[in-house]
Amino acid sequence: ATSARCPPMSCRAAWLIGACCLIAGFSSLGLPVSSVEPPAASSDSGRGHAPASSHGSAPPPLRFWHLTDVHLNLWHSARADVRDMCRSAAPSAERRPGSFGHFNCDPAPDGLLRLAVARMVEAEPAPSAILLGGDDHGHVPPSRDGASALSASRRAVASALAAAFPSVPVLP
């Protein structure tokens, strides 16, 4: 496959401008990307389909994981109270989260995040890249909040992805 940059001026629709910029970025990372043409106009719906590649066989499709809103709680406690988003200790066992957390509480790094990453590997073990969206930090007690906590959460998510996908670029 040949790599090509897609100049924004060749794009006719806003969604394609973003795709062109993204593709140009992947091209600079050394990922195989074929040239992109704007969609052709269609008489029935106003939406067209991208033309087939003129380079013979089509390059393999780019496959991405986009992981966002993990809300990782690095200080998760199995003894926390689900009634306050697991920010304090529960007065009784029935108000504690299960091993994978609770819908009122953000997940611990060793439970739901590990399971989610394992399922990602099963479904697509060799993506072209992983787009790490953001909002990785959980709703934690004020004493655990701040810039260093945000960085620690971001690093924990990125590390879990890098361990599961060692040769795949993780893009913030």
Coordinates of N, CA and C in Angstrom, one line a residue:
A1 N 0.8 -1.2 0.0 CA 0.0 0.0 0.0 C 0.9 1.2 0.0
T2 N 0.4 2.2 -0.7 CA 1.2 3.5 -0.7 C 0.6 4.4 0.3
S3 N 1.5 5.2 0.9 CA 1.0 6.2 1.9 C 0.9 7.6 1.2
A4 N -0.2 8.3 1.5 CA -0.4 9.6 0.9 C -1.0 10.5 2.0
R5 N -0.7 11.8 1.9 CA -1.4 12.7 2.8 C -2.6 13.3 2.1
C6 N -3.6 13.6 2.8 CA -4.8 14.1 2.2 C -4.9 15.6 2.6
P7 N -4.6 16.5 1.7 CA -4.7 17.9 2.0 C -6.2 18.3 2.3
P8 N -6.4 19.1 3.4 CA -7.8 19.5 3.7 C -8.5 20.1 2.5
M9 N -7.8 20.8 1.6 CA -8.6 21.4 0.5 C -9.2 20.4 -0.4
S10 N -8.8 19.1 -0.4 CA -9.4 18.2 -1.3 C -10.7 17.6 -0.7
C11 N -11.0 17.9 0.5 CA -12.1 17.3 1.2 C -13.3 18.2 1.0
R12 N -14.5 17.6 0.7 CA -15.7 18.4 0.4 C -16.7 18.4 1.6
A13 N -16.5 17.6 2.6 CA -17.4 17.5 3.7 C -16.6 17.6 5.0
A14 N -17.2 18.2 6.0 CA -16.5 18.4 7.3 C -16.0 17.0 7.9
W15 N -16.8 16.0 7.8 CA -16.4 14.7 8.4 C -15.2 14.2 7.7
L16 N -15.1 14.4 6.4 CA -14.0 13.9 5.7 C -12.7 14.7 6.0
I17 N -12.8 16.0 6.3 CA -11.6 16.7 6.7 C -11.0 16.1 7.9
G18 N -11.8 15.7 8.9 CA -11.2 15.0 10.1 C -10.6 13.7 9.7
A19 N -11.2 13.0 8.8 CA -10.7 11.7 8.4 C -9.3 11.9 7.6
C20 N -9.3 12.9 6.8 CA -8.0 13.2 6.1 C -6.9 13.6 7.1
C21 N -7.2 14.4 8.0 CA -6.2 14.8 9.0 C -5.7 13.6 9.8
L22 N -6.7 12.7 10.2 CA -6.3 11.5 10.9 C -5.5 10.6 10.1
I23 N -5.9 10.4 8.8 CA -5.1 9.5 7.9 C -3.7 10.1 7.7
A24 N -3.6 11.4 7.5 CA -2.3 12.0 7.4 C -1.4 11.7 8.6
G25 N -2.0 11.8 9.8 CA -1.3 11.5 11.0 C -0.8 10.1 11.1
F26 N -1.6 9.1 10.7 CA -1.2 7.8 10.7 C -0.2 7.5 9.7
S27 N -0.3 8.2 8.5 CA 0.7 8.0 7.5 C 2.1 8.4 8.0
S28 N 2.1 9.5 8.8 CA 3.4 9.9 9.4 C 3.9 9.0 10.4
L29 N 3.1 8.1 11.0 CA 3.5 7.1 11.9 C 4.0 5.9 11.2
G30 N 3.9 5.8 9.9 CA 4.4 4.7 9.2 C 3.4 3.6 8.9
L31 N 2.1 3.9 9.3 CA 1.1 3.0 9.1 C 0.6 3.0 7.6
P32 N 0.3 1.9 7.0 CA -0.1 1.9 5.6 C -1.4 2.6 5.4
V33 N -1.5 3.6 4.5 CA -2.7 4.3 4.3 C -2.7 4.6 2.8
S34 N -3.8 4.3 2.1 CA -3.9 4.6 0.7 C -4.5 6.0 0.6
S35 N -4.4 6.6 -0.6 CA -4.9 7.9 -0.8 C -6.4 7.9 -0.6
V36 N -6.9 9.1 -0.1 CA -8.3 9.2 0.1 C -8.9 10.2 -0.8
E37 N -10.0 9.9 -1.5 CA -10.7 10.8 -2.3 C -12.0 11.2 -1.7
P38 N -12.5 12.5 -1.9 CA -13.8 12.9 -1.4 C -14.9 12.0 -2.0
P39 N -16.0 11.8 -1.2 CA -17.1 11.0 -1.8 C -17.7 11.6 -3.0
A40 N -18.1 10.8 -3.9 CA -18.8 11.2 -5.1 C -20.2 11.6 -4.8
A41 N -20.8 12.6 -5.5 CA -22.2 12.9 -5.3 C -23.1 11.8 -5.8
S42 N -24.2 11.6 -5.1 CA -25.2 10.6 -5.4 C -26.5 11.3 -5.7
S43 N -27.1 10.9 -6.8 CA -28.4 11.6 -7.2 C -29.5 11.3 -6.2
D44 N -29.5 10.2 -5.6 CA -30.7 9.8 -4.8 C -30.7 10.3 -3.4
S45 N -29.5 10.3 -2.7 CA -29.5 10.7 -1.3 C -28.6 11.9 -1.0
G46 N -27.8 12.3 -1.9 CA -26.8 13.3 -1.7 C -25.6 12.8 -1.0
R47 N -25.5 11.5 -0.7 CA -24.3 10.9 -0.1 C -23.7 10.0 -1.1
G48 N -22.4 10.0 -1.2 CA -21.8 9.1 -2.2 C -20.9 8.1 -1.5
H49 N -20.3 7.3 -2.2 CA -19.4 6.3 -1.7 C -18.0 6.7 -2.2
A50 N -17.0 6.4 -1.4 CA -15.6 6.7 -1.9 C -15.3 5.8 -3.0
P51 N -14.6 6.3 -4.0 CA -14.3 5.5 -5.2 C -13.3 4.4 -4.9
A52 N -13.4 3.3 -5.6 CA -12.4 2.2 -5.4 C -11.0 2.7 -5.7
S53 N -10.1 2.1 -5.1 CA -8.7 2.4 -5.3 C -8.2 2.2 -6.7
S54 N -7.5 3.1 -7.3 CA -7.0 3.0 -8.6 C -5.6 2.3 -8.6
H55 N -5.1 1.8 -7.5 CA -3.8 1.2 -7.3 C -3.9 -0.3 -7.4
G56 N -5.0 -0.9 -7.9 CA -5.1 -2.3 -8.0 C -5.9 -2.8 -6.8
S57 N -5.4 -3.7 -6.0 CA -6.1 -4.3 -4.9 C -6.1 -3.2 -3.8
A58 N -7.2 -3.2 -3.1 CA -7.4 -2.2 -2.0 C -6.5 -2.6 -0.8
P59 N -5.9 -1.6 -0.1 CA -5.1 -1.9 1.0 C -6.0 -2.4 2.2
P60 N -5.4 -3.0 3.1 CA -6.2 -3.5 4.3 C -6.8 -2.4 5.0
P61 N -8.0 -2.6 5.5 CA -8.7 -1.5 6.2 C -8.0 -1.1 7.5
L62 N -8.1 0.2 7.8 CA -7.5 0.6 9.1 C -8.6 0.2 10.2
R63 N -8.1 -0.4 11.2 CA -9.0 -0.8 12.3 C -8.6 -0.1 13.6
F64 N -9.5 0.5 14.3 CA -9.2 1.3 15.5 C -10.0 0.8 16.7
W65 N -9.4 1.0 17.8 CA -10.2 0.9 19.1 C -10.2 2.4 19.5
H66 N -11.4 2.8 20.0 CA -11.5 4.1 20.6 C -12.0 3.9 22.0
L67 N -11.2 4.1 23.0 CA -11.5 3.9 24.4 C -11.7 5.2 25.1
T68 N -12.8 5.5 25.7 CA -13.0 6.8 26.3 C -13.9 6.6 27.6
D69 N -13.9 7.5 28.4 CA -14.7 7.6 29.6 C -14.6 6.3 30.5
V70 N -13.4 5.9 30.8 CA -13.1 4.8 31.6 C -13.5 5.0 33.0
H71 N -13.3 6.3 33.5 CA -13.6 6.7 34.9 C -12.9 5.8 35.9
L72 N -11.6 5.5 35.7 CA -10.9 4.6 36.5 C -10.7 5.1 37.9
N73 N -11.0 4.3 38.9 CA -10.8 4.7 40.3 C -9.7 3.8 40.9
L74 N -8.5 4.5 40.9 CA -7.3 3.8 41.4 C -7.3 3.5 42.9
W75 N -8.2 4.1 43.6 CA -8.4 3.9 45.0 C -9.6 3.2 45.4
H76 N -10.2 2.4 44.5 CA -11.4 1.7 44.7 C -11.3 0.7 45.9
S77 N -12.3 0.6 46.6 CA -12.3 -0.3 47.8 C -13.5 -1.2 47.7
A78 N -13.3 -2.5 47.9 CA -14.4 -3.4 47.9 C -15.3 -3.2 49.1
R79 N -14.9 -2.4 50.1 CA -15.7 -2.1 51.3 C -16.3 -0.7 51.2
A80 N -16.3 -0.1 50.0 CA -16.9 1.2 49.8 C -18.4 1.2 49.7
D81 N -19.0 2.4 49.9 CA -20.5 2.5 49.9 C -21.0 2.9 48.5
V82 N -21.8 2.1 47.9 CA -22.4 2.4 46.6 C -23.3 3.6 46.6
R83 N -23.8 4.0 47.8 CA -24.7 5.1 47.8 C -24.0 6.5 47.6
D84 N -22.7 6.5 47.8 CA -22.0 7.8 47.6 C -20.9 7.6 46.5
M85 N -21.1 6.8 45.5 CA -20.2 6.5 44.4 C -18.9 5.9 44.9
C86 N -19.0 5.2 46.0 CA -17.8 4.4 46.5 C -16.7 5.4 47.0
R87 N -17.1 6.5 47.5 CA -16.1 7.5 48.1 C -15.9 7.3 49.5
S88 N -16.7 6.5 50.2 CA -16.5 6.3 51.7 C -16.8 4.8 52.0
A89 N -16.5 4.5 53.2 CA -16.7 3.1 53.6 C -18.2 2.8 53.8
A90 N -18.6 1.6 53.4 CA -20.0 1.2 53.6 C -20.3 0.7 55.0
P91 N -21.4 1.1 55.6 CA -21.8 0.7 56.9 C -22.1 -0.8 57.0
S92 N -22.5 -1.4 55.8 CA -22.9 -2.8 55.8 C -22.6 -3.5 54.5
A93 N -22.5 -4.8 54.5 CA -22.1 -5.5 53.3 C -23.0 -5.3 52.1
E94 N -24.3 -5.2 52.3 CA -25.2 -5.0 51.2 C -25.1 -3.7 50.4
R95 N -24.3 -2.8 51.0 CA -24.1 -1.5 50.3 C -22.7 -1.4 49.7
R96 N -22.0 -2.6 49.6 CA -20.7 -2.6 49.0 C -20.8 -3.1 47.5
P97 N -19.8 -2.6 46.7 CA -19.8 -3.0 45.3 C -19.4 -4.5 45.1
G98 N -19.7 -5.1 44.1 CA -19.3 -6.5 43.8 C -17.9 -6.4 43.2
S99 N -17.4 -7.6 42.8 CA -16.0 -7.7 42.3 C -15.7 -6.9 41.1
F100 N -16.8 -6.6 40.3 CA -16.6 -5.7 39.1 C -17.2 -4.4 39.3
G101 N -17.4 -4.0 40.5 CA -17.9 -2.7 40.8 C -19.4 -2.6 40.9
H102 N -19.9 -1.5 40.7 CA -21.4 -1.2 40.8 C -21.7 -0.1 39.9
F103 N -22.9 0.0 39.4 CA -23.2 1.1 38.4 C -23.1 2.5 39.1
N104 N -23.2 2.6 40.4 CA -23.0 3.9 41.0 C -21.5 4.2 41.3
C105 N -20.6 3.3 41.0 CA -19.2 3.4 41.3 C -18.4 3.3 40.1
D106 N -17.2 3.9 40.1 CA -16.3 3.8 39.0 C -15.5 2.5 39.2
P107 N -15.0 1.9 38.1 CA -14.3 0.6 38.2 C -12.9 0.7 38.7
A108 N -12.5 -0.4 39.3 CA -11.1 -0.5 39.8 C -10.2 -1.0 38.7
P109 N -8.9 -0.7 38.7 CA -8.1 -1.1 37.6 C -7.9 -2.6 37.4
D110 N -8.1 -3.4 38.5 CA -7.9 -4.8 38.3 C -9.2 -5.6 38.0
G111 N -10.3 -4.9 37.9 CA -11.6 -5.6 37.6 C -12.1 -5.3 36.2
L112 N -12.9 -4.3 36.0 CA -13.6 -4.1 34.8 C -12.6 -3.6 33.7
L113 N -11.6 -2.8 34.0 CA -10.7 -2.4 33.0 C -9.9 -3.6 32.4
R114 N -9.5 -4.4 33.2 CA -8.7 -5.6 32.8 C -9.7 -6.5 31.9
L115 N -10.9 -6.7 32.3 CA -11.9 -7.5 31.5 C -12.1 -6.8 30.2
A116 N -12.3 -5.5 30.2 CA -12.6 -4.8 28.9 C -11.4 -4.9 27.9
V117 N -10.2 -4.7 28.4 CA -9.1 -4.8 27.5 C -8.9 -6.2 27.0
A118 N -9.2 -7.2 27.8 CA -9.1 -8.6 27.4 C -10.1 -8.9 26.3
R119 N -11.3 -8.3 26.4 CA -12.3 -8.5 25.4 C -12.0 -7.7 24.1
M120 N -11.3 -6.6 24.2 CA -10.8 -5.9 23.1 C -9.8 -6.7 22.3
V121 N -8.9 -7.4 23.0 CA -7.9 -8.2 22.4 C -8.6 -9.4 21.6
E122 N -9.6 -10.0 22.3 CA -10.3 -11.1 21.6 C -11.0 -10.6 20.3
A123 N -11.6 -9.5 20.4 CA -12.4 -9.0 19.2 C -11.6 -8.4 18.1
E124 N -10.5 -7.7 18.4 CA -9.6 -7.2 17.4 C -8.2 -7.1 18.0
P125 N -7.4 -8.2 17.8 CA -6.1 -8.3 18.4 C -5.0 -7.4 17.8
A126 N -5.2 -7.0 16.6 CA -4.2 -6.2 15.9 C -4.8 -5.0 15.2
P127 N -5.3 -4.0 16.0 CA -5.8 -2.8 15.4 C -4.6 -1.9 14.9
S128 N -5.0 -1.0 14.0 CA -4.0 -0.1 13.4 C -3.5 0.9 14.5
A129 N -4.4 1.3 15.4 CA -4.1 2.2 16.4 C -5.2 2.2 17.5
I130 N -4.9 2.7 18.6 CA -5.9 2.8 19.7 C -6.0 4.3 20.0
L131 N -7.2 4.8 19.9 CA -7.5 6.2 20.2 C -7.9 6.3 21.6
L132 N -7.2 6.9 22.5 CA -7.5 7.0 23.9 C -8.2 8.4 24.1
G133 N -9.5 8.4 24.2 CA -10.3 9.6 24.2 C -10.1 10.5 25.4
G134 N -10.3 10.0 26.6 CA -10.1 10.9 27.8 C -11.1 10.5 28.8
D135 N -11.2 11.3 29.8 CA -12.1 11.1 31.0 C -11.8 9.8 31.7
D136 N -10.5 9.6 31.9 CA -10.0 8.3 32.5 C -10.1 8.3 34.0
H137 N -10.2 9.5 34.6 CA -10.2 9.6 36.0 C -11.6 9.4 36.6
G138 N -11.7 8.7 37.7 CA -13.0 8.4 38.3 C -13.5 9.5 39.2
H139 N -14.7 9.3 39.7 CA -15.3 10.2 40.6 C -14.9 9.8 42.0
V140 N -13.8 10.4 42.4 CA -13.1 9.9 43.7 C -13.3 11.0 44.8
P141 N -13.0 10.6 46.0 CA -13.1 11.6 47.1 C -12.2 12.8 46.8
P142 N -12.6 14.0 47.3 CA -11.7 15.2 47.0 C -10.3 15.0 47.5
S143 N -10.0 14.2 48.5 CA -8.7 14.0 48.9 C -7.8 13.2 47.9
R144 N -8.5 12.6 47.0 CA -7.8 11.8 45.9 C -7.8 12.5 44.6
D145 N -8.3 13.7 44.5 CA -8.5 14.4 43.2 C -7.3 15.3 43.0
G146 N -7.1 15.7 41.8 CA -6.0 16.6 41.5 C -5.2 16.2 40.3
A147 N -4.2 17.1 39.9 CA -3.5 16.8 38.7 C -2.7 15.5 38.7
S148 N -2.1 15.2 39.8 CA -1.3 13.9 39.9 C -2.2 12.7 39.8
A149 N -3.4 12.8 40.4 CA -4.4 11.7 40.2 C -4.9 11.5 38.8
L150 N -5.1 12.7 38.1 CA -5.5 12.6 36.7 C -4.4 11.9 35.9
S151 N -3.2 12.3 36.1 CA -2.0 11.7 35.4 C -1.9 10.2 35.7
A152 N -2.1 9.9 37.0 CA -1.9 8.5 37.4 C -3.0 7.6 36.7
S153 N -4.2 8.1 36.6 CA -5.3 7.4 35.9 C -5.0 7.2 34.5
R154 N -4.6 8.3 33.8 CA -4.3 8.3 32.4 C -3.1 7.3 32.1
R155 N -2.1 7.3 33.0 CA -1.0 6.3 32.8 C -1.5 4.9 33.0
A156 N -2.3 4.7 34.0 CA -2.8 3.3 34.2 C -3.6 2.7 33.0
V157 N -4.4 3.6 32.4 CA -5.2 3.1 31.3 C -4.3 2.9 30.1
A158 N -3.4 3.8 29.8 CA -2.4 3.7 28.7 C -1.5 2.4 29.0
S159 N -1.1 2.2 30.2 CA -0.3 1.0 30.5 C -1.0 -0.3 30.2
A160 N -2.3 -0.3 30.6 CA -3.1 -1.5 30.4 C -3.2 -1.8 28.9
L161 N -3.4 -0.8 28.1 CA -3.5 -0.9 26.7 C -2.2 -1.3 26.1
A162 N -1.1 -0.7 26.5 CA 0.3 -1.0 26.0 C 0.7 -2.5 26.3
A163 N 0.3 -2.9 27.4 CA 0.6 -4.3 27.8 C -0.2 -5.3 27.0
A164 N -1.4 -5.0 26.6 CA -2.2 -5.9 25.8 C -2.0 -5.8 24.4
F165 N -1.5 -4.6 23.9 CA -1.3 -4.3 22.5 C 0.1 -3.8 22.3
P166 N 1.2 -4.6 22.6 CA 2.5 -4.0 22.7 C 3.0 -3.3 21.4
S167 N 2.6 -3.7 20.2 CA 3.1 -3.1 19.0 C 2.1 -2.1 18.4
V168 N 1.1 -1.7 19.1 CA 0.0 -0.8 18.5 C 0.2 0.6 19.1
P169 N 0.2 1.6 18.3 CA 0.3 3.0 18.9 C -1.0 3.3 19.6
V170 N -0.8 3.9 20.8 CA -1.9 4.4 21.6 C -1.8 5.9 21.5
L171 N -2.8 6.5 20.9 CA -2.8 7.9 20.6 C -3.7 8.7 21.6
P172 N -3.2 9.7 22.3 CA -4.1 10.4 23.2 C -5.0 11.3 22.5

